[in-house]
XYZ file of C-alpha atoms in Angstrom:
596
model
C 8.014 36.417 25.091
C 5.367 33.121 26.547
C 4.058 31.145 24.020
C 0.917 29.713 25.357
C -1.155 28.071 22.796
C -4.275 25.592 23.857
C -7.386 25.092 21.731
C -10.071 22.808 22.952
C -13.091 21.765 20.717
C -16.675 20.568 22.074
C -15.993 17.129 20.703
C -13.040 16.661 22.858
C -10.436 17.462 20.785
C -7.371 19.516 21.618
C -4.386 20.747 20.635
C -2.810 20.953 23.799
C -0.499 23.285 25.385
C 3.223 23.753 24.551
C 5.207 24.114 27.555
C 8.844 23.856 28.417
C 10.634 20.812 30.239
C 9.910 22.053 33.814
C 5.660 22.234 32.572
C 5.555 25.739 32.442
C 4.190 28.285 29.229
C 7.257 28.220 27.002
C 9.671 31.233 26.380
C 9.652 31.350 22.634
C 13.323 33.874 22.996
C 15.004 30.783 24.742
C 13.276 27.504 23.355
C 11.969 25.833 20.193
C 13.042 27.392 16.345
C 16.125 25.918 14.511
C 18.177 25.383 17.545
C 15.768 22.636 19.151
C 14.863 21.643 15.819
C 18.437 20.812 14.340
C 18.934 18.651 17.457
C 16.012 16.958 17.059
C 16.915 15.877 12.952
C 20.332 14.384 14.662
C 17.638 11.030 15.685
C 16.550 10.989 12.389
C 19.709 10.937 10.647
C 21.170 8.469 13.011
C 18.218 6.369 12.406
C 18.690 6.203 8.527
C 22.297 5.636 8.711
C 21.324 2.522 11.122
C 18.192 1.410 8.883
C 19.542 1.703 5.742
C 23.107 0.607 6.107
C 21.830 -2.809 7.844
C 18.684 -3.639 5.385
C 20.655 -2.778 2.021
C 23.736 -5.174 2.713
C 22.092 -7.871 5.061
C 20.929 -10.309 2.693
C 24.011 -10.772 1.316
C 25.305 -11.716 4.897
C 22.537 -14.138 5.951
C 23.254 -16.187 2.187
C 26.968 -15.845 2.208
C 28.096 -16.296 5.743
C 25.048 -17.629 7.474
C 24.292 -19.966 4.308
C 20.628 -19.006 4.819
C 18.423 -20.392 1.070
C 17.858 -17.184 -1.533
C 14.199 -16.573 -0.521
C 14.543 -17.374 3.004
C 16.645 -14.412 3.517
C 14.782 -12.257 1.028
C 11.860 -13.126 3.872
C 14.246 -12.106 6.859
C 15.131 -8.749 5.609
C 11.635 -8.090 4.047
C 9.612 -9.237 7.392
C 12.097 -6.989 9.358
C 11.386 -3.425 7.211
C 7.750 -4.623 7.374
C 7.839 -4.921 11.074
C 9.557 -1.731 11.625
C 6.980 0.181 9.473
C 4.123 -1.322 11.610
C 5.266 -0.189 14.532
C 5.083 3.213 13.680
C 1.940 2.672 14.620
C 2.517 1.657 17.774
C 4.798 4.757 18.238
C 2.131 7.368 16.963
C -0.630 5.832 19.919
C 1.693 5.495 22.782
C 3.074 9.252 21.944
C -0.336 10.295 21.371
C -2.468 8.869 23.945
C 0.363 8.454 26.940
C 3.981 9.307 27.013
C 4.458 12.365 24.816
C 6.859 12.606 21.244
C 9.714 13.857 23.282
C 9.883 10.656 25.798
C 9.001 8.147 22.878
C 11.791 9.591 20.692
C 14.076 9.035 23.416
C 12.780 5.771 24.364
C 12.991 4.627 20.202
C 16.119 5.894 19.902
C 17.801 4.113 23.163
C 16.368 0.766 21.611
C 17.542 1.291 18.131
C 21.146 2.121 19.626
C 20.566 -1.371 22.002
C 19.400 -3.214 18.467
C 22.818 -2.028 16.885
C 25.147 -3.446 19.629
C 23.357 -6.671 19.863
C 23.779 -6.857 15.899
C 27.486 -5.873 16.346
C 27.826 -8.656 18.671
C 26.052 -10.899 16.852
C 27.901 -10.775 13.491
C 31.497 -10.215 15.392
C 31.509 -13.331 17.554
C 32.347 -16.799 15.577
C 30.538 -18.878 17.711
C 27.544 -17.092 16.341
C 27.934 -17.738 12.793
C 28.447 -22.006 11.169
C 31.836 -22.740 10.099
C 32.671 -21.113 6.649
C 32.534 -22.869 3.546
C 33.657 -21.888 -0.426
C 30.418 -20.796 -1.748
C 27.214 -21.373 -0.360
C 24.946 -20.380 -4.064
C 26.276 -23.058 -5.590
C 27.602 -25.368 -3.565
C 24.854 -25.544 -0.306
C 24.551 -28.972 -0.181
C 28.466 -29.095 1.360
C 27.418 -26.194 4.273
C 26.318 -26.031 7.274
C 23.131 -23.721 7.644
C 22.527 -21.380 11.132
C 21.173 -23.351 13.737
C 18.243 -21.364 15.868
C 20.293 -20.716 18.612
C 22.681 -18.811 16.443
C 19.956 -17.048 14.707
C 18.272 -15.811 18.741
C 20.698 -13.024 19.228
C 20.516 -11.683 15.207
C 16.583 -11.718 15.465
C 16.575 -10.125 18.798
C 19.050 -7.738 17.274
C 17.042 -6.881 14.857
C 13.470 -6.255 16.474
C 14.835 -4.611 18.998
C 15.908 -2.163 15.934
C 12.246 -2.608 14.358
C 10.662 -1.462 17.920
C 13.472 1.627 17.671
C 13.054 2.527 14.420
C 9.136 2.469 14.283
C 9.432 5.014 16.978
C 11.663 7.499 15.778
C 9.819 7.236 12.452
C 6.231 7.792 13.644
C 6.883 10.794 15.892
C 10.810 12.537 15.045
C 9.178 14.635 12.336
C 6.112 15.811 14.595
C 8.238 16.580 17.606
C 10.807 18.593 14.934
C 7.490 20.887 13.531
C 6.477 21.188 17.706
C 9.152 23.617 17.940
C 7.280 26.380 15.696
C 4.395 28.422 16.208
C 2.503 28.261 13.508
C 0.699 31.683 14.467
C 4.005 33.362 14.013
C 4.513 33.866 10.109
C 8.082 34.054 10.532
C 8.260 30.463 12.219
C 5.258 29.078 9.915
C 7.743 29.886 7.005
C 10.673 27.981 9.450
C 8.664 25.035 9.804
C 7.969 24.635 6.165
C 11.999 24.780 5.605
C 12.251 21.693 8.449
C 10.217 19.446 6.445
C 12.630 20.315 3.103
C 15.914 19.538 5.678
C 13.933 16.318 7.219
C 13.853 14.797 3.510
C 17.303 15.784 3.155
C 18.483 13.781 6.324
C 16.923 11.147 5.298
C 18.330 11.189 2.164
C 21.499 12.060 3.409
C 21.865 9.339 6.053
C 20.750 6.815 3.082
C 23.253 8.143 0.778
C 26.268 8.041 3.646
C 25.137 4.286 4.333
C 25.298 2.441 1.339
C 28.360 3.875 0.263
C 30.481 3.867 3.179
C 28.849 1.821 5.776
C 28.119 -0.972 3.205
C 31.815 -0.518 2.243
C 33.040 -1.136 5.541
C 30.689 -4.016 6.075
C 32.415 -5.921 2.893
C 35.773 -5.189 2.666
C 36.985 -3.899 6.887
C 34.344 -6.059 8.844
C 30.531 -6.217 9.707
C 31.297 -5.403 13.296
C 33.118 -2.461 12.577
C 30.129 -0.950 10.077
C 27.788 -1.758 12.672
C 29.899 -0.665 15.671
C 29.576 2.639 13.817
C 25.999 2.800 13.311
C 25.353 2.034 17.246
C 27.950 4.528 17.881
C 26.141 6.933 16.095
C 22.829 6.352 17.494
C 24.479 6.132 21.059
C 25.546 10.346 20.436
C 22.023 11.159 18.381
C 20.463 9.888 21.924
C 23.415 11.982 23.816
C 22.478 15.101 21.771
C 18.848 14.819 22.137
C 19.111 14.366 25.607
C 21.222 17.734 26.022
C 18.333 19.470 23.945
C 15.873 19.029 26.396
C 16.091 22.993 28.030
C 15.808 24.107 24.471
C 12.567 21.707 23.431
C 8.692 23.094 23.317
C 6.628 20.281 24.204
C 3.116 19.265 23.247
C 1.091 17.477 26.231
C -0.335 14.212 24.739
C -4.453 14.585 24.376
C -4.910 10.729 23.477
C -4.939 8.946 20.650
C -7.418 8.703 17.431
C -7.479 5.371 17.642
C -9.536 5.706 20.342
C -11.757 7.643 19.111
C -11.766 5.365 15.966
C -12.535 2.643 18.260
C -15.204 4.257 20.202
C -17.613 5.086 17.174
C -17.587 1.424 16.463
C -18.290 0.790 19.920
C -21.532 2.800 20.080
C -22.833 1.490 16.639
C -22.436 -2.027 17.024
C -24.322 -1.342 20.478
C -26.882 0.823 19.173
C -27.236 -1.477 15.365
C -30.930 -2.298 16.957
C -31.957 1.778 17.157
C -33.959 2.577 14.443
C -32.110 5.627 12.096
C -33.753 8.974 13.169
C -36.238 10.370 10.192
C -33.245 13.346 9.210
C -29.986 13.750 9.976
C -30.750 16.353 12.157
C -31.473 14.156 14.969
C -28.275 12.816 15.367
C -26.339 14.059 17.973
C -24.042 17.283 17.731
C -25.614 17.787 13.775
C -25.812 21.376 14.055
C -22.383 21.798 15.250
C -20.605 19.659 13.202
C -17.229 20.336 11.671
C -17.859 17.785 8.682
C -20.899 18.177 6.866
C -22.738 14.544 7.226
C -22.712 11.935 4.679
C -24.351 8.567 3.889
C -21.720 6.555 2.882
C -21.135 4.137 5.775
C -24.680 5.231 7.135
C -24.268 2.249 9.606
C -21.821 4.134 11.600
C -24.550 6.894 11.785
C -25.790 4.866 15.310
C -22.948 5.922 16.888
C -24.647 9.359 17.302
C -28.084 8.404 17.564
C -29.305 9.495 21.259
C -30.784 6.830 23.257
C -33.052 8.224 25.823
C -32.518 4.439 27.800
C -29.102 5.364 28.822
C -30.269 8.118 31.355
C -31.513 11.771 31.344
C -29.603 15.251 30.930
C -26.061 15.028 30.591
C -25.686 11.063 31.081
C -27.609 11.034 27.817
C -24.658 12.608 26.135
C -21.254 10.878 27.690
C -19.014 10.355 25.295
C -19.193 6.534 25.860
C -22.604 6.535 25.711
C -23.220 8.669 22.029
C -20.689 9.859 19.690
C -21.202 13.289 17.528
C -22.173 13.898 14.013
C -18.405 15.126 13.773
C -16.707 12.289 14.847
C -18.594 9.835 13.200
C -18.049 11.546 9.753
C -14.023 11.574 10.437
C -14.199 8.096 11.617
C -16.259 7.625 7.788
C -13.389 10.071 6.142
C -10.466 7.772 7.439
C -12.105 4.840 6.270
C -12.594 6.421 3.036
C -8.665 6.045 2.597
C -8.695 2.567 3.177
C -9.327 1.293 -0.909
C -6.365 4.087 -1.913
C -3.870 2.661 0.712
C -4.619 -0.655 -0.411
C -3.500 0.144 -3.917
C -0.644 1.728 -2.608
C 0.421 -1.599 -0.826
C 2.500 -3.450 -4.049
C 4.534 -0.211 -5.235
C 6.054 -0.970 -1.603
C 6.186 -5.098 -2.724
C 8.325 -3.856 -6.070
C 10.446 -1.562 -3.555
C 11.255 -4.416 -1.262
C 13.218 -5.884 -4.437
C 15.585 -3.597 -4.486
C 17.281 -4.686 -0.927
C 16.898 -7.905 -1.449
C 16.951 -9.842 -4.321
C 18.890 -7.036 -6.937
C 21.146 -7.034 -4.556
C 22.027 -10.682 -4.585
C 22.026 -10.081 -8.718
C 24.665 -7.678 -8.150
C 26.485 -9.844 -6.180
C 27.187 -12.203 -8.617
C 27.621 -9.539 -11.810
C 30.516 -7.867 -12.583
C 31.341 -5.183 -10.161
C 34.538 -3.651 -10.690
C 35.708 -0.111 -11.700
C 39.003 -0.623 -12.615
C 40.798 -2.069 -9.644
C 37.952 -1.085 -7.057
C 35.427 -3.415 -6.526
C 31.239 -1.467 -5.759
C 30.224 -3.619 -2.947
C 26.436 -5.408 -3.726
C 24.782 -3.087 -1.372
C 26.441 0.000 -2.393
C 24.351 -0.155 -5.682
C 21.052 1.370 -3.576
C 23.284 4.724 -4.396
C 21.424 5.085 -7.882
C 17.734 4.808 -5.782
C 18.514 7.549 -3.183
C 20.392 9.522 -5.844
C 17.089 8.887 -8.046
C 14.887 9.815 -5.577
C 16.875 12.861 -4.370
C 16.722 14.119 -8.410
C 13.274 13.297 -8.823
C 12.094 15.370 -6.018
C 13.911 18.482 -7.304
C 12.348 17.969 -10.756
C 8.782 17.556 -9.137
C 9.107 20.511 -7.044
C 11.059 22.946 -9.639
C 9.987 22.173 -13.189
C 7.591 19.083 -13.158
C 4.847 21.084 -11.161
C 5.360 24.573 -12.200
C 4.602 22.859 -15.631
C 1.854 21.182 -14.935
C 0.211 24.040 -12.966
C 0.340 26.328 -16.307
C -1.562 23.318 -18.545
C -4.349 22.419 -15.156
C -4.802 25.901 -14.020
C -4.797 24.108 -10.458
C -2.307 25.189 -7.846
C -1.611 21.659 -6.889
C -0.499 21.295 -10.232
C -0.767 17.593 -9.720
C -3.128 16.350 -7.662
C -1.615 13.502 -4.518
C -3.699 10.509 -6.905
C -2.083 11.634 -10.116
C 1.159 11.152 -8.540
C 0.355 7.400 -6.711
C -0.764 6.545 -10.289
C 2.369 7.843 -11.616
C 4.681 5.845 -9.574
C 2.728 2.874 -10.104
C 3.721 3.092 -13.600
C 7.352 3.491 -13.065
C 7.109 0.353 -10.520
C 5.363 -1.352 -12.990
C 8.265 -0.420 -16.157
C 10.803 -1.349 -13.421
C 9.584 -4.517 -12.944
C 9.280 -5.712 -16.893
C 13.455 -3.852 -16.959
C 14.038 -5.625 -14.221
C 12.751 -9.030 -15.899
C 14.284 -8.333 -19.038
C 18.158 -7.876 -17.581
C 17.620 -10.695 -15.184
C 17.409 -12.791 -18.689
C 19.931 -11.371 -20.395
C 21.997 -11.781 -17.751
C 21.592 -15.574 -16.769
C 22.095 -16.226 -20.598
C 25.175 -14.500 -20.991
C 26.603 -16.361 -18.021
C 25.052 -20.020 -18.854
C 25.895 -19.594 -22.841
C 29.040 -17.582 -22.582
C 29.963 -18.188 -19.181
C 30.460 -14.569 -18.527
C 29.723 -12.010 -15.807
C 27.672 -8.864 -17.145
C 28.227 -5.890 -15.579
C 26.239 -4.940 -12.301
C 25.601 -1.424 -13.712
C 22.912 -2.696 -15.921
C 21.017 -3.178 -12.958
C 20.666 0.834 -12.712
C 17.456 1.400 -14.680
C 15.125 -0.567 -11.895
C 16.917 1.094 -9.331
C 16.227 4.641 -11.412
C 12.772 3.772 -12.043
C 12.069 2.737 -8.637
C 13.299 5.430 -7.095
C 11.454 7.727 -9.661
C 8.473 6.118 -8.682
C 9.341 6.439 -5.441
C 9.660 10.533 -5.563
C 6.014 10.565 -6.731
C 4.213 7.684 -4.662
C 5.949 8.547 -1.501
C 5.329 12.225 -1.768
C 1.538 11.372 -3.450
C 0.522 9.203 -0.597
C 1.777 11.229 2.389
C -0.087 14.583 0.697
C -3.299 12.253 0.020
C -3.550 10.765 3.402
C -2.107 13.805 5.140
C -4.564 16.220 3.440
C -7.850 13.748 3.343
C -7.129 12.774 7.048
C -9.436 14.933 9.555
C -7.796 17.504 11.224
C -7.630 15.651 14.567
C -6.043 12.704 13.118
C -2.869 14.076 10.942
C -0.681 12.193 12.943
C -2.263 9.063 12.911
C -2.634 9.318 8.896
C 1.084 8.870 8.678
C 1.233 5.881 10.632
C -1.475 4.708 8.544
C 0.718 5.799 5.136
C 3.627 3.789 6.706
C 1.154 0.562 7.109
C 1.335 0.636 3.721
C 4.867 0.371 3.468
C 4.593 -2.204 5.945
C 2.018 -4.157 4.084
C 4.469 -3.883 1.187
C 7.069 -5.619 2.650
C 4.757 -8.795 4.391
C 3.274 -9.505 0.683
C 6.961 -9.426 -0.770
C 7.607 -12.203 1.963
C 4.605 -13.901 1.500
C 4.794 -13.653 -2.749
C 8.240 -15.340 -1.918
C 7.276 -18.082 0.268
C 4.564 -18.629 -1.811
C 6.365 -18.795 -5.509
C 9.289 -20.927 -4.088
C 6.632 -23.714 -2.666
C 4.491 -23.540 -5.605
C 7.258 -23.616 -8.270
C 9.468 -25.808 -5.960
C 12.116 -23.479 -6.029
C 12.703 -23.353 -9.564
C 12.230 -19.446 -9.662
C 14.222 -18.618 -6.813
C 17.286 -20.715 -5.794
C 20.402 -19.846 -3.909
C 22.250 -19.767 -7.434
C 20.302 -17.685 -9.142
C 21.856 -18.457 -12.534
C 19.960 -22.037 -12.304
C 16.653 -20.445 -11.062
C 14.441 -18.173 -12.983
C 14.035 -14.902 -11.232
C 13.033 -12.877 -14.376
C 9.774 -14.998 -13.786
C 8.943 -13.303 -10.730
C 9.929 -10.066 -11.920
C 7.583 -10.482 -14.702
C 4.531 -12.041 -12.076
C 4.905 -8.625 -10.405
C 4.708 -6.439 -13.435
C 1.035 -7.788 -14.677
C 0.080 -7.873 -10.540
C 1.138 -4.585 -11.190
C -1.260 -3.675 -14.217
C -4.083 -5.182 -12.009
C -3.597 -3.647 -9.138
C -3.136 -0.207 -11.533
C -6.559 -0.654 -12.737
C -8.125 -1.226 -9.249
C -6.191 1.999 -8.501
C -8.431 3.962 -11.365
C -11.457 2.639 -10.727
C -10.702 3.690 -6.653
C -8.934 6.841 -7.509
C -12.526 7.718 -9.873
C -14.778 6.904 -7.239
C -13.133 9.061 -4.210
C -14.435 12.040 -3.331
C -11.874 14.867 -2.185
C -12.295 16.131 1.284
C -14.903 18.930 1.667
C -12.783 21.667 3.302
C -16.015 24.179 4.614
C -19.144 23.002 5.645
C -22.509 24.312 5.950
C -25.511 22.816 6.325
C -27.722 22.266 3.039
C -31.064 22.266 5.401
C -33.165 24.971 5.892
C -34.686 25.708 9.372
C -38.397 25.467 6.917
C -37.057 21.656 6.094
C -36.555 20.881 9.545
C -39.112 22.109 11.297
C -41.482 20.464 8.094
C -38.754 16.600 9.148
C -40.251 17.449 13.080
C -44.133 18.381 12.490
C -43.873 14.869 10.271
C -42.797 12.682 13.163
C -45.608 10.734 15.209
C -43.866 8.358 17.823
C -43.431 9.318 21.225
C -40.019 8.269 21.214
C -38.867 10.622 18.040
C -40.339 13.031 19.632
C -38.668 12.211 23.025
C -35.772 12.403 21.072
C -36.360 15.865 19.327
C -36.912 17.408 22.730
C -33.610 16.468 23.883
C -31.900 17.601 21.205
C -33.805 21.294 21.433
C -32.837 21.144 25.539
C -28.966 20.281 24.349
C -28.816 23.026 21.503
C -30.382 26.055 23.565
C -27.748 24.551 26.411
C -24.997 24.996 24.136
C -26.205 28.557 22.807
């Protein structure tokens, strides 16, 4: 059986067609399904293990053997995640508007397995680390910090992972769902099963690298839990490449951003056009997918015809006017802009957990009888957390909540942002709390607590975590436009991304204006519980802001028709007087009886 699918809209849009490696209409017998699929979730499960198993035990390298300050290397390992998450955007455009999610995953996943080697090399050599010393928290003054040209092959290491990662992560999951039809129920029902085993290699992958690869790291050598990673990643890109007779592909049919970019375009070079007396003399009006709106109403040029620019179909290029349609999905996207900015600190709380609670574990009590839980290994209670949470969610939670709202969401993608933005926020003030018990006990007893009370941030966390993450890819997935799904999880990621740059920026900024006396390489003569505590009320702020956003927003409208009457407009057309408006109505009659 050929699968041909194609759909092309009259604003340019397309779905493309899904063809097989040589070009041709796919055989859906010999290509695509679970087969292609499973191969494809071997990129993403590499990539975790990679990810995950370097940013959960690095900070604990760059202090301990690279005597890098406290918040220095909080910044390193922050500003790296952050980076990584941004370029998922860069990912999502160049699959979208040039090279295809088959040659991009490749691509990604070649320089993640280049960014592991050079960070095997990097922490394996000697010359590339500064002579060791007893220990750097408390005695820094006696060691010798990095020097930059040390540092050049770690960073290079490590955004050439970043530009990888950001890759995989932007387009793995889109490619996976490219090998169903979602016109054949049977593979609809597939595809909705290769999301469920997409979290769970993720999750699995996590789980796998801060227990053993973090184990391996601290106790065998960091070359040899690295040299694993890359060799992991080198066979994920092996067994991807073998796939490639077995893969549908989508042709690329350019990016949103584009598209984004082009309705600012037009209405920044048609801001001196008056507005047209009614909507209806905008361009494309009566066959627009998205009924028209007037928030933003200065984007509304974009589609106002300018009978200057030529006659017939010049009048109507699409760098010359936009449509009513596009203009309202460039308005919807910005309409997520005050959500994802709300979203922004839960990531800023999240960063905490692979940085500085895991320096507090290093210096608590870790042992379980004669086995010592490396730092890093503690990020098992978060995935663990998140893993449970999910279940709940899915299995009791909203079930539950459907029988009390009589809504088949249950809970709606807001609800559950606002509900991990409590748990961030609770994790924050447990977080503060411990951090003070625990510097007393050692400073008045001169005693090690045990690391394990460190487990109710990670729990909440990664409870909050199971309902933000799933809340903001539904919200921004769902109130997206249809055209621009793909880019809406870049733009969720952002987020992430943004998380991580204000974690490194709260950090640079706290240590200058407290002159380190919050953060310091020991952290039993610093006060950390301080800045636990300054993100817990940012936290109530920012929860407020969330309301009053959440309150305002108005869902996406999922059918339109058009509230006018044709006795309203023709009543809008016998009103008009100018020559020009009436220029203008003319044009639009010629283009609608065109189109009919």
């Amino acid at each position: 059986m050929v699968l041909v699918a194609t759909h092309v809209d009259k604003d340019g849009g397309n779905d493309g067609m899904v063809v097989d490696f040589r070009g041709n209409p796919v055989d859906k017998s010999k290509t695509g399904r679970w087969l292609a699929a499973g191969l494809i979730l071997g990129s993403e499960l590499s990539e975790r293990i990679c990810v995950v198993g370097i940013s959960m035990n690095l900070v604990t390298y760059l202090v301990g053997e690279l005597h890098i300050s406290t918040s220095k290397s909080a910044n390193i390992v922050t500003n790296f995640l952050g980076t990584l998450n941004l370029l998922a955007l860069l990912g999502g455009f160049l699959a979208d508007a040039k090279l295809g999610r088959y040659l991009t995953v490749t691509i990604a996943a070649t320089s993640t397995a280049l960014g592991v080697t050079l960070l095997t090399i990097a922490t394996t050599i000697p010359s590339m680390r500064p002579p060791p010393c007893t220990d750097y928290r408390r005695q820094h003054h006696e060691c010798i910090e990095v020097n930059g040209r040390q540092l050049a092959l770690l960073y290079t290491a490590l955004y050439t992972i970043a530009l990888g990662g950001g890759g995989i992560k932007s387009n793995v999951s889109g490619f996976g769902s490219d090998q169903f039809d979602i016109n054949d129920p049977k593979e609809e029902k597939a595809m909705i099963f290769f999301f469920n085993r997409f979290y769970f290699c993720i999750s699995l992958g996590s789980l796998f690298a801060v227990t053993v690869l973090v184990y391996m790291q601290d106790n065998i050598g960091r070359g040899w839990g690295y040299g694993i990673s890359a060799g992991t990643m080198a066979i994920a890109v092996v067994i991807l490449l073998c796939g490639t007779k077995f893969y549908r592909f989508r042709k690329p049919q350019g990016s949103p951003l584009t598209v984004i970019w082009r309705v600012f375009c037009l209405a920044w070079k048609n801001r001196n056009l008056p507005y047209p007396s009614h909507p209806s003399f905008l361009n494309g009006f009566n066959d627009a997918k998205v009924p028209h709106t007037e928030r933003f109403r200065c984007l509304d040029k974009a589609a106002v015809v300018d009978s200057s620019n030529g006659k017939g179909d010049e009048m109507y290029r699409p760098w010359t006017v936009s449509t009513v349609t596009l203009v309202e999905e460039v308005k919807m996207v910005l309409k997520l802009i005050p959500i994802w900015s709300t979203c922004i600190l839960f990531w800023t709380v999240y960063s905490q957990m692979t940085t500085f609670t895991v320096e507090q574990a290093t210096i608590m009590y870790r042992n379980i009888g004669s086995f010592t839980v490396p730092s890093g290994s503690f990020s098992f209670f978060l995935f663990t957390t998140i893993l449970l949470f999910t279940s709940l969610n899915g299995k009791i939670l909203v079930p539950l909540a459907r029988k009390f709202t009589h809504s088949v969401q249950g809970i709606t993608s807001l609800q559950r942002i606002g509900i991990g933005l409590i748990l961030s926020m609770i994790a924050m003030v447990a977080a503060a709390i411990i951090e003070r018990q625990r510097r007393d006990v050692f400073v008045h007893q001169q005693r090690r607590i045990s690391a394990f009370w460190l487990v109710p941030q990670f729990f909440l966390v990664g409870a909050g975590e199971a309902f933000a993450y799933v809340g903001q890819l539904e919200f921004f997935i769902r109130e997206a436009p249809e055209r621009m799904k793909s880019m809406s999880t870049g733009l969720f990621l952002s987020s992430v991304s943004m998380g991580f740059f204000v974690s490194s920026l709260l950090v640079s900024l706290v240590a200058k204006v407290t002159k380190h006396g919050w953060i310091r390489n020991d952290l039993n003569k610093g006060k950390l519980d301080n800045f636990y505590w300054m993100l817990a009320v940012l936290g109530v702020f920012n929860y407020l802001v969330f309301l009053v956003f959440s309150m305002r927003h108005q869902y996406k409208i999922q059918h339109y028709t058009t509230s006018y009457s044709d006795e309203e407009l023709k009543t809008w057309k016998n009103e008009q007087h100018s020559k020009d408006t009436e220029e203008n109505i003319e044009s639009i009659e010629v283009k609608d009886s065109a189109i009919v």
